[in-house]
Short mmCIF file of C-alpha atoms in Angstrom, two decimals:
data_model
loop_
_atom_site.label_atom_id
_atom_site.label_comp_id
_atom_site.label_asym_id
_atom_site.label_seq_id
_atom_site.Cartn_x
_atom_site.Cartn_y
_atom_site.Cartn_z
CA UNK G 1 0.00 0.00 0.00
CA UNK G 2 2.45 2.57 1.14
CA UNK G 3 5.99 2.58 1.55
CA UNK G 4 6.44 3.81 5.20
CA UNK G 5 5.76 0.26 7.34
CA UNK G 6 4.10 3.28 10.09
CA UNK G 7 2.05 4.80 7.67
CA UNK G 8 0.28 1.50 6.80
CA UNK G 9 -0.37 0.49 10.29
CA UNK G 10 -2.11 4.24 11.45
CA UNK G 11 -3.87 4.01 8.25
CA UNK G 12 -5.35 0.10 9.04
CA UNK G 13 -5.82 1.52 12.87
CA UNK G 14 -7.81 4.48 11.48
CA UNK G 15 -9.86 2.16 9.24
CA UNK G 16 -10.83 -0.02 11.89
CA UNK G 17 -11.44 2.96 14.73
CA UNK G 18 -14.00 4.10 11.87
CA UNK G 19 -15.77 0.61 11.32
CA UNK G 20 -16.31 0.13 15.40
CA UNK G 21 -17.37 3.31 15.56
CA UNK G 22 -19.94 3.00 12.44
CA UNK G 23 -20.75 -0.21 14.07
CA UNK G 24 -22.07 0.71 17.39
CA UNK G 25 -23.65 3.38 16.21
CA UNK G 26 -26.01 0.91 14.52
CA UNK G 27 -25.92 -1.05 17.21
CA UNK G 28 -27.81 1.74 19.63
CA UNK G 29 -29.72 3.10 16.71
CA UNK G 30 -31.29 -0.23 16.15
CA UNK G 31 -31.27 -2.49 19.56
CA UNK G 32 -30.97 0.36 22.37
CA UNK G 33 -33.06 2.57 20.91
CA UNK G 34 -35.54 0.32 19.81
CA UNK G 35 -38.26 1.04 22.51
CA UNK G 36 -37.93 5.14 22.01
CA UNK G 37 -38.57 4.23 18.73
CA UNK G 38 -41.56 2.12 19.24
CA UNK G 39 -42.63 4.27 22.20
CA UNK G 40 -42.89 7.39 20.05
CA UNK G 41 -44.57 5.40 16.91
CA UNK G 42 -47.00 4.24 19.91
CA UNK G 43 -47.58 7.73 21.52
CA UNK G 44 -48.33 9.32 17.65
CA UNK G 45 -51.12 6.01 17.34
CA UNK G 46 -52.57 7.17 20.61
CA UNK G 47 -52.50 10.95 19.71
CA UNK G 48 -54.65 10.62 15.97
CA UNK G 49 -57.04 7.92 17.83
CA UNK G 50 -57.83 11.01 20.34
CA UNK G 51 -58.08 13.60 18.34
CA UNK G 52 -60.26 11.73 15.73
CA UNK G 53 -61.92 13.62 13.48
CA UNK G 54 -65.66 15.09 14.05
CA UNK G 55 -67.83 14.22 11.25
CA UNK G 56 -69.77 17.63 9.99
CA UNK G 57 -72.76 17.79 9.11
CA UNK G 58 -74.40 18.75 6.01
CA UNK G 59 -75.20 22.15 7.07
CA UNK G 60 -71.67 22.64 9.02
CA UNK G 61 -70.29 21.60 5.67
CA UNK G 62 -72.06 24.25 3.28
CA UNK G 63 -71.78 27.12 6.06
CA UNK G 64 -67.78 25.84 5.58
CA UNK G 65 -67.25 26.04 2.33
CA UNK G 66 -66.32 28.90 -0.24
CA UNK G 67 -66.98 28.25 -4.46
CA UNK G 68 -64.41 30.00 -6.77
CA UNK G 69 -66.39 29.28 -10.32
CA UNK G 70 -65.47 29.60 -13.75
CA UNK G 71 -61.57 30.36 -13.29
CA UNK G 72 -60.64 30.34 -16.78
CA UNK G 73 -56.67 30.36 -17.81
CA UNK G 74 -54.51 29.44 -20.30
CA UNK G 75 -51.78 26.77 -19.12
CA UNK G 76 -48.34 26.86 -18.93
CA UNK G 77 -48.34 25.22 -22.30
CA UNK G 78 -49.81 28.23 -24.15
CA UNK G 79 -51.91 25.89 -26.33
CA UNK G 80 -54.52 24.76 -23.62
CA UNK G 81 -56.87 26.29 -21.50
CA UNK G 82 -57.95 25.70 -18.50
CA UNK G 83 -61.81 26.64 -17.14
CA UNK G 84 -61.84 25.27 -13.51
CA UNK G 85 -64.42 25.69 -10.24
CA UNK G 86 -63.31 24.60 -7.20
CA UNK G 87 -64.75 24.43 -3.43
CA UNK G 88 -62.71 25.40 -0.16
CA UNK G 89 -63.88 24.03 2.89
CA UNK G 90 -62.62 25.66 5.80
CA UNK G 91 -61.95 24.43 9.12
CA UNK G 92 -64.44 26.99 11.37
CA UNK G 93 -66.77 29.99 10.30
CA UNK G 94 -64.29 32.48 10.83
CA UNK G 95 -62.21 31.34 8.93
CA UNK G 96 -64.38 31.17 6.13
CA UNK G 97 -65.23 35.07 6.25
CA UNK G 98 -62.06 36.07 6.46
CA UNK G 99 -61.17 33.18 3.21
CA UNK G 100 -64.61 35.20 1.15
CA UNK G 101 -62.79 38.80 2.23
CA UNK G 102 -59.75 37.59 0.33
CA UNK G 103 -60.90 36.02 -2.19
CA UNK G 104 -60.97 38.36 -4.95
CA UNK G 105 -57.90 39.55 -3.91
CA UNK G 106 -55.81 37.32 -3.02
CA UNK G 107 -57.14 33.71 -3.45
CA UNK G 108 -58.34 33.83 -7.14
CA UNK G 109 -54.83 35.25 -8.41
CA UNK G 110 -52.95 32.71 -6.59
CA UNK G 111 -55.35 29.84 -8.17
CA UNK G 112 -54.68 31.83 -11.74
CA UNK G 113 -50.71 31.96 -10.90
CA UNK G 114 -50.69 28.53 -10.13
CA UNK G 115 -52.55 26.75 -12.94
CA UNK G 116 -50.93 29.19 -15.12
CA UNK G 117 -47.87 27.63 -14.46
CA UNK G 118 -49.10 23.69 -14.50
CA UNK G 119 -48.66 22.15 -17.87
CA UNK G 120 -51.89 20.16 -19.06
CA UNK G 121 -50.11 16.27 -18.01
CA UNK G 122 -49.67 17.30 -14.53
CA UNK G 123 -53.14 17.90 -14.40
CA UNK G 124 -54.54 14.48 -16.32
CA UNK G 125 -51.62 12.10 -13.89
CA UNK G 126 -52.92 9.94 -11.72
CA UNK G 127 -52.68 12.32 -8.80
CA UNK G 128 -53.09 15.37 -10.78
CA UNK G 129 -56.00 16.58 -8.90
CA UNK G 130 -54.45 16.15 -5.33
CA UNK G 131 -51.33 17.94 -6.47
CA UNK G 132 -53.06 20.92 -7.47
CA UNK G 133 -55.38 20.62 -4.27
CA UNK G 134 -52.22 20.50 -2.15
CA UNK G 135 -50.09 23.37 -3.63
CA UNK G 136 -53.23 25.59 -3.39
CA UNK G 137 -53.39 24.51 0.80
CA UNK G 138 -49.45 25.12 0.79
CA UNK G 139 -50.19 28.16 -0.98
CA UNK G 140 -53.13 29.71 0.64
CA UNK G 141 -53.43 28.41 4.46
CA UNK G 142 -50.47 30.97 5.01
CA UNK G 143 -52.83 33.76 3.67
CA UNK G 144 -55.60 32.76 6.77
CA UNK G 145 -55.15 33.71 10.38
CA UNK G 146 -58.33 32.45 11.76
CA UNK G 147 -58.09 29.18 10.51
CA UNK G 148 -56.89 27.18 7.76
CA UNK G 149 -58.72 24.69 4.32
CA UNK G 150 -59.56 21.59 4.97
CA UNK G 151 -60.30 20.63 1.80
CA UNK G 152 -60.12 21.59 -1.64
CA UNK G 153 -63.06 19.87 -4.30
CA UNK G 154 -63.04 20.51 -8.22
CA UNK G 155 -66.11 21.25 -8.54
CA UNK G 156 -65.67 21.37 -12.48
CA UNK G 157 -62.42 20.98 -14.68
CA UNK G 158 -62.32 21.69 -18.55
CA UNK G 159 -59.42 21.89 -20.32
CA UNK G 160 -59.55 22.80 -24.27
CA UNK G 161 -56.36 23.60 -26.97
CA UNK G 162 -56.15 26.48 -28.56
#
């Protein structure tokens, strides 16, 4: 390997100082620390099965919920349109007046930026819909301070070329 008899045997101590180390490092990853682990996946079980979710009823659900209709944009394509209605529901009542007071201002430009940047596949993939329905929470939820979407429905989707 090298020349210098030393050299060799720091560089082989080195090696193997590295390897134990890597070693029990696994070790107490994987057998110590096995029951904070399993304690935490067992304290996030117990934490979703208490805060299950209430279900709403119809009328909680309508007083909820805020319809954008007829968005119309072209894609980022520039050979399709898009025409596109979609339904925010919103976690409390609050929330929802404070989601209509923006709306116009600053919820229907965000839903034009965004699909004005989403090229027509993204929007036929398997997941296409839930994509878009997620990057409008990321985008929007930051806008609300009395409480946040819960949902996102497309109400109607048309998409035509040019």
């Amino acid at each position: 390997m090298f020349k210098n008899r030393i050299l060799n045997v720091v560089v082989i101590i080195l090696v193997c100082v590295t390897l134990l180390v890597c070693a029990a490092a696994i070790v107490w990853m994987f057998v110590i620390n096995k029951d904070n682990l399993l304690n935490t996946a067992g304290q996030a079980a117990n934490l979703a099965a208490q805060t299950e979710a209430r279900r709403l009823t119809a009328e909680e659900i309508v007083a909820r919920t805020s319809l954008l209709d007829n968005v119309t944009t072209n894609l980022a394509d520039k050979n399709h349109v898009v025409s596109i209605s979609l339904a925010f529901q919103l976690d409390n009542e609050r929330a929802y007046s404070e989601f209509e007071t923006l709306k116009p201002l600053k919820i229907k430009p965000i839903v034009l930026k965004l699909l004005h940047t989403t090229h027509p596949d993204e929007l036929f993939e398997e997941n296409g819909f839930d994509n878009l329905a997620a990057q409008l929470m990321n985008e929007i939820n930051p806008l609300l301070t009395l409480g946040k979407i819960t949902q996102i429905d497309i109400t109607s989707f048309v998409v035509d070329r040019l």
